[in-house]
Tab-separated table of C-alpha atoms and ligand atoms in Angstrom:
chain	number	residue	atom	x	y	z
A	237	MET	CA	10.861	-63.257	17.629
A	238	TYR	CA	10.353	-61.545	14.237
A	239	ASN	CA	8.560	-63.218	11.372
A	240	ALA	CA	10.299	-64.434	8.210
A	241	VAL	CA	9.731	-61.219	6.226
A	242	VAL	CA	11.223	-58.997	8.919
A	243	ASN	CA	14.110	-61.398	9.468
A	244	GLU	CA	14.887	-61.415	5.741
A	245	GLY	CA	14.962	-57.588	5.762
A	246	LEU	CA	17.198	-57.495	8.795
A	247	ASP	CA	19.580	-60.042	7.218
A	248	ARG	CA	19.846	-57.820	4.150
A	249	MET	CA	20.509	-54.754	6.290
A	250	SER	CA	23.185	-56.671	8.163
A	251	GLU	CA	24.905	-57.542	4.882
A	252	MET	CA	24.793	-53.862	3.854
A	253	ALA	CA	26.241	-52.896	7.230
A	254	ARG	CA	29.136	-55.237	6.411
A	255	GLY	CA	29.624	-53.491	3.058
A	256	ASN	CA	27.940	-56.123	0.858
A	257	PHE	CA	25.573	-54.455	-1.595
A	258	ASP	CA	23.547	-55.921	-4.484
A	259	LEU	CA	23.687	-52.988	-6.961
A	260	ASP	CA	22.206	-55.085	-9.809
A	261	TRP	CA	19.611	-52.346	-10.388
A	262	MET	CA	22.368	-49.959	-11.495
A	263	ASP	CA	22.919	-51.806	-14.764
A	264	SER	CA	19.447	-53.265	-15.129
A	265	ASN	CA	18.234	-51.237	-18.107
A	266	PRO	CA	21.068	-50.370	-20.506
A	267	ALA	CA	18.673	-49.624	-23.394
A	268	GLY	CA	16.891	-47.012	-21.290
A	269	TRP	CA	20.021	-45.359	-19.881
A	270	GLY	CA	21.633	-42.177	-21.214
A	271	HIS	CA	18.316	-40.683	-22.302
A	272	GLU	CA	18.592	-37.052	-23.310
A	273	VAL	CA	15.828	-34.468	-23.264
A	274	LYS	CA	15.518	-30.849	-24.225
A	275	PRO	CA	12.926	-28.728	-22.447
A	276	GLY	CA	10.771	-26.724	-24.861
A	277	LYS	CA	9.600	-23.124	-24.602
A	278	THR	CA	6.882	-24.024	-22.097
A	279	GLY	CA	9.102	-26.146	-19.840
A	280	LEU	CA	9.645	-29.899	-19.770
A	281	THR	CA	6.557	-31.558	-21.208
A	282	LEU	CA	5.526	-35.191	-21.496
A	283	CYS	CA	6.011	-34.838	-25.261
A	284	ASP	CA	9.618	-33.730	-24.570
A	285	VAL	CA	10.559	-36.796	-22.505
A	286	GLU	CA	8.698	-39.597	-24.298
A	287	THR	CA	11.235	-40.057	-27.077
A	288	GLY	CA	13.526	-42.840	-28.275
A	289	HIS	CA	13.428	-45.887	-26.002
A	290	TYR	CA	10.580	-44.370	-23.978
A	291	ASP	CA	8.466	-43.660	-27.032
A	292	GLN	CA	7.992	-47.348	-27.831
A	293	VAL	CA	4.341	-47.975	-27.056
A	294	PRO	CA	3.583	-51.685	-27.513
A	295	GLU	CA	0.594	-52.591	-29.687
A	296	HIS	CA	-0.193	-55.307	-27.146
A	297	GLY	CA	0.307	-54.000	-23.611
A	298	SER	CA	2.871	-55.903	-21.576
A	299	SER	CA	1.701	-59.152	-20.029
A	300	HIS	CA	3.271	-58.673	-16.577
A	301	GLY	CA	0.064	-56.855	-15.562
A	302	SER	CA	1.780	-54.648	-13.014
A	303	LEU	CA	2.183	-50.909	-12.542
A	304	ALA	CA	5.837	-51.137	-13.596
A	305	PRO	CA	6.573	-48.071	-15.742
A	306	ARG	CA	6.891	-48.522	-19.509
A	307	GLY	CA	10.555	-48.535	-20.495
A	308	CYS	CA	12.024	-49.881	-17.252
A	309	MET	CA	13.389	-53.398	-16.588
A	310	VAL	CA	10.685	-55.568	-15.029
A	311	PRO	CA	11.994	-58.431	-12.795
A	312	ASP	CA	10.503	-61.863	-13.566
A	313	ASP	CA	8.981	-62.224	-10.115
A	314	THR	CA	6.949	-58.997	-10.396
A	315	PRO	CA	3.388	-59.973	-9.387
A	316	SER	CA	0.467	-59.170	-11.687
A	317	LEU	CA	-2.372	-57.019	-10.379
A	318	ASP	CA	-4.813	-59.027	-12.538
A	319	MET	CA	-6.822	-55.878	-13.217
A	320	TYR	CA	-6.050	-54.967	-16.802
A	321	THR	CA	-8.602	-55.913	-19.439
A	322	LEU	CA	-7.775	-53.147	-21.935
A	323	ASN	CA	-4.460	-54.501	-23.153
A	324	GLU	CA	-4.642	-53.563	-26.837
A	325	MET	CA	-3.326	-50.157	-27.832
A	326	SER	CA	-6.158	-49.755	-30.342
A	327	GLU	CA	-8.760	-50.018	-27.551
A	328	VAL	CA	-7.690	-46.782	-25.840
A	329	TRP	CA	-4.982	-45.004	-27.803
A	330	SER	CA	-5.175	-41.582	-29.346
A	331	ASP	CA	-2.174	-39.982	-31.047
A	332	ASN	CA	-2.856	-36.656	-29.346
A	333	ALA	CA	-3.133	-37.998	-25.741
A	334	ARG	CA	0.357	-36.803	-24.737
A	335	HIS	CA	-0.112	-33.391	-26.196
A	336	LEU	CA	-3.569	-33.035	-24.619
A	337	TYR	CA	-2.171	-34.026	-21.225
A	338	ASP	CA	0.536	-31.353	-21.521
A	339	GLU	CA	-2.050	-28.784	-22.526
A	340	ALA	CA	-4.356	-29.775	-19.661
A	341	CYS	CA	-1.505	-29.326	-17.162
A	342	ASN	CA	-0.807	-25.850	-18.495
A	343	ARG	CA	-4.404	-24.691	-18.589
A	344	GLN	CA	-5.777	-25.679	-15.200
A	345	TRP	CA	-8.067	-23.074	-13.681
A	346	ASN	CA	-10.205	-22.912	-10.591
A	347	SER	CA	-13.736	-21.852	-9.872
A	348	THR	CA	-12.751	-19.956	-6.731
A	349	THR	CA	-10.633	-17.165	-8.185
A	350	ASP	CA	-10.788	-17.407	-12.000
A	351	VAL	CA	-14.452	-16.439	-12.275
A	352	PRO	CA	-15.312	-12.756	-11.617
A	353	TRP	CA	-17.980	-13.585	-9.031
A	354	HIS	CA	-17.976	-9.986	-7.768
A	355	LYS	CA	-19.542	-9.000	-11.080
A	356	LEU	CA	-22.700	-10.971	-10.399
A	357	GLU	CA	-25.677	-8.669	-10.440
A	358	LYS	CA	-29.318	-8.988	-9.486
A	359	LEU	CA	-31.143	-10.341	-12.520
A	360	PRO	CA	-34.860	-10.337	-13.375
A	361	ASP	CA	-36.601	-13.330	-11.844
A	362	ASP	CA	-37.221	-15.178	-15.139
A	363	ILE	CA	-33.558	-14.800	-16.124
A	364	GLU	CA	-32.155	-15.894	-12.747
A	365	LYS	CA	-34.503	-18.888	-12.659
A	366	SER	CA	-33.472	-19.837	-16.195
A	367	VAL	CA	-29.758	-19.559	-15.391
A	368	CYS	CA	-30.277	-21.655	-12.257
A	369	GLN	CA	-32.285	-24.295	-14.139
A	370	MET	CA	-29.664	-24.460	-16.887
A	371	CYS	CA	-26.953	-24.839	-14.230
A	372	THR	CA	-28.975	-27.565	-12.476
A	373	GLY	CA	-28.916	-29.481	-15.770
A	374	PHE	CA	-25.161	-28.984	-16.213
A	375	VAL	CA	-24.435	-30.066	-12.629
A	376	GLU	CA	-26.410	-33.248	-13.309
A	377	VAL	CA	-24.580	-34.215	-16.500
A	378	GLU	CA	-21.038	-32.841	-16.135
A	379	PHE	CA	-19.570	-35.494	-13.916
A	380	VAL	CA	-20.557	-38.412	-16.117
A	381	ALA	CA	-17.386	-37.449	-17.974
A	382	GLY	CA	-15.542	-38.000	-14.678
A	383	ASP	CA	-17.309	-41.208	-13.692
A	384	MET	CA	-16.864	-42.817	-17.109
A	385	PRO	CA	-13.046	-42.451	-17.343
A	386	ALA	CA	-12.778	-43.400	-13.658
A	387	LYS	CA	-14.695	-46.614	-14.348
A	388	TRP	CA	-12.279	-47.692	-17.097
A	389	MET	CA	-8.923	-46.265	-15.988
A	390	CYS	CA	-7.901	-49.039	-13.628
A	391	HIS	CA	-8.538	-51.569	-16.434
A	392	ILE	CA	-6.218	-49.838	-18.925
A	393	ASN	CA	-2.825	-51.490	-19.276
A	394	HIS	CA	-0.211	-49.338	-17.616
A	395	ASP	CA	1.882	-49.232	-20.794
A	396	PHE	CA	-0.646	-46.729	-22.132
A	397	HIS	CA	0.060	-44.246	-19.385
A	398	GLU	CA	-0.414	-41.220	-21.657
A	399	VAL	CA	-4.085	-42.119	-21.988
A	400	LYS	CA	-4.429	-42.660	-18.246
A	401	LEU	CA	-2.752	-39.337	-17.514
A	402	PHE	CA	-5.015	-37.549	-19.967
A	403	LEU	CA	-8.124	-39.199	-18.472
A	404	ALA	CA	-6.968	-38.153	-14.998
A	405	THR	CA	-6.911	-34.525	-16.177
A	406	GLN	CA	-10.356	-34.981	-17.638
A	407	ILE	CA	-11.679	-36.182	-14.285
A	408	MET	CA	-10.275	-33.055	-12.648
A	409	ASP	CA	-11.724	-30.894	-15.438
A	410	GLU	CA	-15.173	-32.367	-14.906
A	411	ALA	CA	-14.920	-31.890	-11.151
A	412	ARG	CA	-14.336	-28.205	-11.857
A	413	HIS	CA	-17.266	-28.054	-14.258
A	414	MET	CA	-19.659	-29.652	-11.809
A	415	ASP	CA	-18.376	-27.368	-9.088
A	416	VAL	CA	-18.526	-24.129	-11.089
A	417	PHE	CA	-22.109	-24.642	-12.283
A	418	ARG	CA	-23.216	-25.592	-8.786
A	419	LYS	CA	-21.566	-22.447	-7.460
A	420	ARG	CA	-23.279	-20.294	-10.087
A	421	ALA	CA	-26.687	-21.733	-9.210
A	422	LEU	CA	-26.158	-21.014	-5.517
A	423	ALA	CA	-24.369	-17.674	-5.831
A	424	ASN	CA	-26.964	-15.109	-6.840
A	425	GLY	CA	-29.996	-15.455	-4.626
A	426	GLY	CA	-31.438	-18.428	-6.544
A	427	GLY	CA	-30.600	-22.101	-6.124
A	428	LEU	CA	-30.944	-25.450	-7.810
A	429	LEU	CA	-34.239	-26.162	-9.563
A	430	MET	CA	-35.464	-29.353	-11.307
A	431	ALA	CA	-33.442	-32.466	-12.187
A	432	SER	CA	-33.817	-34.095	-15.585
A	433	PRO	CA	-35.092	-37.682	-15.835
A	434	ALA	CA	-34.334	-37.625	-19.572
A	435	SER	CA	-30.651	-36.882	-18.858
A	436	GLU	CA	-30.368	-40.071	-16.895
A	437	GLU	CA	-31.141	-42.161	-19.973
A	438	LEU	CA	-28.140	-40.713	-21.802
A	439	LEU	CA	-25.916	-40.898	-18.724
A	440	ALA	CA	-26.856	-44.560	-18.234
A	441	ALA	CA	-26.041	-45.385	-21.860
A	442	ILE	CA	-22.566	-43.861	-21.379
A	443	LEU	CA	-21.862	-45.510	-18.042
A	444	GLN	CA	-23.271	-48.902	-18.969
A	445	ALA	CA	-21.725	-49.209	-22.443
A	446	ASN	CA	-20.164	-52.644	-22.929
A	447	ASP	CA	-16.730	-51.462	-23.951
A	448	TYR	CA	-14.517	-48.429	-23.631
A	449	THR	CA	-14.582	-47.286	-27.253
A	450	THR	CA	-18.372	-47.251	-27.566
A	451	ALA	CA	-18.605	-45.423	-24.234
A	452	SER	CA	-15.961	-42.966	-25.425
A	453	SER	CA	-17.680	-42.347	-28.778
A	454	LEU	CA	-20.957	-41.624	-27.070
A	455	MET	CA	-19.435	-39.420	-24.413
A	456	HIS	CA	-16.343	-37.728	-25.877
A	457	ILE	CA	-17.682	-37.127	-29.385
A	458	PHE	CA	-21.440	-37.023	-29.004
A	459	GLY	CA	-22.261	-35.728	-25.494
A	460	GLU	CA	-19.235	-33.517	-24.964
A	461	GLY	CA	-19.323	-32.422	-28.593
A	462	PHE	CA	-22.866	-31.078	-28.076
A	463	ILE	CA	-21.749	-29.284	-24.921
A	464	LEU	CA	-18.655	-27.882	-26.662
A	465	THR	CA	-20.766	-26.377	-29.461
A	466	LEU	CA	-23.137	-24.956	-26.852
A	467	PHE	CA	-20.332	-23.298	-24.862
A	468	ARG	CA	-18.724	-22.006	-28.044
A	469	THR	CA	-21.892	-20.691	-29.645
A	470	GLY	CA	-24.080	-20.011	-26.642
A	471	GLU	CA	-22.993	-16.497	-25.751
A	472	PHE	CA	-26.700	-15.583	-25.792
A	473	LEU	CA	-27.283	-18.052	-22.933
A	474	ALA	CA	-24.926	-16.126	-20.648
A	475	PRO	CA	-26.532	-12.939	-19.276
A	476	THR	CA	-23.504	-11.644	-17.331
A	477	GLU	CA	-19.746	-11.748	-17.529
A	478	VAL	CA	-19.790	-14.490	-14.891
A	479	GLU	CA	-21.573	-17.019	-17.124
A	480	LYS	CA	-19.586	-15.897	-20.160
A	481	THR	CA	-16.323	-16.563	-18.286
A	482	ILE	CA	-17.569	-19.958	-17.090
A	483	PHE	CA	-18.534	-20.962	-20.648
A	484	ARG	CA	-15.155	-19.825	-21.997
A	485	LEU	CA	-13.155	-21.707	-19.364
A	486	CYS	CA	-15.219	-24.886	-19.687
A	487	MET	CA	-15.045	-24.672	-23.474
A	488	GLN	CA	-11.256	-24.965	-23.572
A	489	ASP	CA	-11.462	-28.113	-21.419
A	490	GLU	CA	-14.246	-29.655	-23.497
A	491	ALA	CA	-12.255	-29.023	-26.680
A	492	ARG	CA	-9.531	-31.335	-25.312
A	493	HIS	CA	-12.007	-34.032	-24.354
A	494	VAL	CA	-13.631	-34.007	-27.773
A	495	ALA	CA	-10.217	-33.969	-29.500
A	496	TYR	CA	-9.182	-37.104	-27.612
A	497	GLY	CA	-12.454	-38.871	-28.515
A	498	VAL	CA	-12.253	-38.059	-32.224
A	499	LYS	CA	-8.640	-39.217	-32.534
A	500	HIS	CA	-9.270	-42.336	-30.474
A	501	LEU	CA	-12.231	-43.399	-32.601
A	502	LYS	CA	-10.172	-42.773	-35.749
A	503	TYR	CA	-7.308	-44.876	-34.401
A	504	PHE	CA	-9.727	-47.636	-33.383
A	505	LEU	CA	-11.751	-47.766	-36.616
A	506	GLU	CA	-8.633	-47.837	-38.784
A	507	ARG	CA	-7.723	-51.078	-37.021
A	508	HIS	CA	-11.209	-52.472	-36.380
A	509	PRO	CA	-13.493	-51.431	-39.249
A	510	GLU	CA	-15.704	-54.435	-38.403
A	511	ARG	CA	-16.774	-52.674	-35.180
A	512	GLU	CA	-18.407	-49.759	-36.998
A	513	GLY	CA	-21.894	-51.242	-36.521
A	514	GLU	CA	-21.539	-51.236	-32.728
A	515	ILE	CA	-20.569	-47.573	-32.722
A	516	HIS	CA	-23.568	-46.745	-34.905
A	517	SER	CA	-25.867	-48.681	-32.550
A	518	ILE	CA	-24.808	-46.787	-29.456
A	519	LEU	CA	-25.121	-43.501	-31.347
A	520	ASP	CA	-28.685	-44.502	-32.343
A	521	ALA	CA	-29.515	-44.805	-28.647
A	522	GLY	CA	-27.606	-41.649	-27.734
A	523	GLU	CA	-29.276	-39.515	-30.393
A	524	GLN	CA	-32.745	-40.524	-29.244
A	525	ALA	CA	-31.817	-39.863	-25.623
A	526	ILE	CA	-30.381	-36.435	-26.342
A	527	PHE	CA	-33.395	-35.502	-28.430
A	528	ARG	CA	-35.720	-36.385	-25.575
A	529	LEU	CA	-33.447	-34.462	-23.225
A	530	THR	CA	-33.211	-31.389	-25.468
A	531	LEU	CA	-36.982	-31.115	-25.691
A	532	GLU	CA	-37.681	-31.663	-22.003
A	533	PRO	CA	-39.227	-28.437	-20.590
A	534	GLN	CA	-36.590	-28.055	-17.862
A	535	THR	CA	-33.894	-28.134	-20.584
A	536	ILE	CA	-35.313	-26.230	-23.544
A	537	GLU	CA	-37.458	-23.585	-21.818
A	538	PRO	CA	-34.741	-21.912	-19.713
A	539	ARG	CA	-32.460	-21.883	-22.735
A	540	ALA	CA	-35.166	-20.295	-24.880
A	541	ILE	CA	-35.840	-17.640	-22.217
A	542	LEU	CA	-32.129	-16.816	-21.929
A	543	ALA	CA	-31.637	-16.851	-25.691
A	544	GLY	CA	-34.533	-14.413	-26.142
A	545	GLY	CA	-33.412	-12.194	-23.268
A	546	GLY	CA	-36.591	-12.772	-21.229
A	547	ILE	CA	-39.785	-14.797	-21.098
A	548	GLU	CA	-41.589	-12.218	-23.242
A	549	ASN	CA	-39.184	-12.943	-26.109
A	550	ILE	CA	-39.324	-16.691	-25.885
A	551	GLU	CA	-40.113	-17.029	-29.619
A	552	LEU	CA	-36.903	-15.268	-30.588
A	553	GLY	CA	-35.202	-17.527	-28.074
A	554	MET	CA	-36.687	-20.624	-29.729
A	555	ALA	CA	-35.317	-19.502	-33.089
A	556	ARG	CA	-31.860	-19.106	-31.572
A	557	ILE	CA	-32.096	-22.493	-29.892
A	558	GLY	CA	-33.054	-23.972	-33.266
A	559	PHE	CA	-29.935	-22.382	-34.752
A	560	LEU	CA	-27.808	-23.771	-31.916
A	561	TYR	CA	-29.304	-27.257	-32.360
A	562	SER	CA	-28.569	-27.411	-36.087
A	563	LYS	CA	-25.012	-26.233	-35.420
A	564	GLN	CA	-24.613	-28.964	-32.792
A	565	ILE	CA	-25.771	-31.573	-35.316
A	566	ARG	CA	-23.523	-30.243	-38.118
A	567	GLU	CA	-20.445	-30.242	-35.887
A	568	TYR	CA	-21.297	-33.693	-34.495
A	569	LEU	CA	-21.533	-35.167	-38.006
A	570	HIS	CA	-18.311	-33.442	-39.014
A	571	ARG	CA	-16.409	-34.814	-35.995
A	572	LEU	CA	-17.577	-38.336	-36.797
A	573	LYS	CA	-16.516	-37.879	-40.415
A	574	VAL	CA	-13.039	-36.866	-39.265
A	575	ALA	CA	-12.992	-40.044	-37.127
A	576	GLY	CA	-13.936	-42.082	-40.203
A	577	LEU	CA	-17.637	-42.640	-39.521
A	578	GLU	CA	-20.261	-41.627	-42.065
A	579	ARG	CA	-23.295	-40.944	-39.898
A	580	GLU	CA	-25.462	-38.492	-41.822
A	581	SER	CA	-27.519	-41.130	-43.612
A	582	ARG	CA	-28.039	-43.120	-40.388
A	583	MET	CA	-28.952	-40.314	-38.044
A	584	VAL	CA	-32.230	-41.062	-36.219
A	585	ILE	CA	-33.066	-37.465	-35.224
A	586	PRO	CA	-33.759	-34.368	-37.367
A	587	ALA	CA	-30.845	-32.263	-38.546
A	588	GLU	CA	-32.771	-29.056	-37.915
A	589	LEU	CA	-35.348	-27.772	-35.456
A	590	SER	CA	-36.743	-24.588	-36.931
A	591	VAL	CA	-39.781	-22.864	-35.416
A	592	GLU	CA	-41.468	-22.845	-38.865
A	593	THR	CA	-41.157	-26.617	-39.216
A	594	LEU	CA	-42.499	-27.137	-35.702
A	595	LEU	CA	-45.506	-24.862	-36.331
A	596	GLU	CA	-46.141	-26.600	-39.642
A	597	ARG	CA	-46.068	-29.923	-37.865
A	598	ALA	CA	-48.561	-28.591	-35.290
A	599	GLY	CA	-50.839	-27.492	-38.136
A	600	VAL	CA	-50.530	-23.811	-37.198
A	601	ALA	CA	-48.670	-22.430	-40.194
B	816	FE2	FE1	-17.425	-30.944	-18.702
B	817	FE2	FE1	-15.767	-32.787	-20.745
C-alpha cells in the first residue's frame, strides 16, 4: 500500500533492524579526515578552520552543481541544481572574504539597543527636516546593497562559500542600515520627506548590470565608497549623539563592503585585464548618475543646512559639502588605483565642487 520510495526506505530500515548497516560514509573522505584546528584569541573563526584540505578553493567551481560542501566526498548520483552561472573563482573571489565574514560576525549590532535613542532632543525645525530628508535618502538607497548580493548569491558556485557567507552578512548589514535610518526619521517628531528620482538611476544601473563584477565595482567601490567617506567625514551632518552613533556603526559595516569590492576587482582584473573597458563604462554611467543625485535639491540642500548648522548658514554648509565631495572623489580614485584601475584621466565628473568655481560659472564672481 506504500509507494516505491516509502517501501525502499522501509526495506532499508528492516535491514538495519537485522543488524545490516552500510557504513560506507565512514571512510568516504580520507583526505578530509583528521583535520586539526586551533581556535584563535577571538574564538574559532572561519579563517581558523579553512586550512589544509579545506583551503583548496578550485579555480573552476565543481561541476556537480549541488550544494555539497567544498571538501567533502560527493557521490556520483548527486543531482545538480542547475542554478550556478558564476563558476569561475575570478568572477566572485576576494582574498579577504573569509576575514571579512569573521569580522562581520563579531561586529553585529542592532538598531534597537545600540543607538542612544533616549538622547534624542527637540531640534530646530530646519535641522529636524534636514535630518529627516537625509534619512529618507539613505532609506531609499541602503538596501540596494542587500538586493544586489541577493540577486547574484544563488548563482554563485557553492565552492566559493566564503563569498556567499560574506554577502549574507552584507545583506544583514544593509537591513540594519535601512532600518536605523527609517527609525531615525520617524523617532523625533518628524517623518519621511521626499524620495529621490535621481537615486533610482544609480540603483537601476547597479541592479541591472550584466555581470556580477561590474555590478560589484559600481556598488561596492563606487556607491558604498561614497557613503563610507560620508559617514567617516560627515560628523558635521550629525547634529546629536544619535546620528553620530548611527554614522559610526554604519561606517564600520561599509568599510567591510568596500574592502571586499576593492579586493575582488583587483583579483578579477589581474586575471581578466581585457575586461577593464567594461568596468570603465559602468563607472561612466555611475559617475553621471551620482552627480545628478548629489546635486538634486532633496539631497544637497539638507546636507548643506546640516553642515552649516542651520538654514541661515547654508553658504558655510555648501563649502563643507564641497570639501566632502572632493574627499569622496579622491578616495574613490584611490580605491580604484589599489584595485588596479587608473580612472583619474577617464572620470566624467569634476574632481572638485567649490563654491567659488560654482559662482564663477554662474557669472557672479
Ligand atoms: Fe549600507
Ligand atoms: Fe554597504
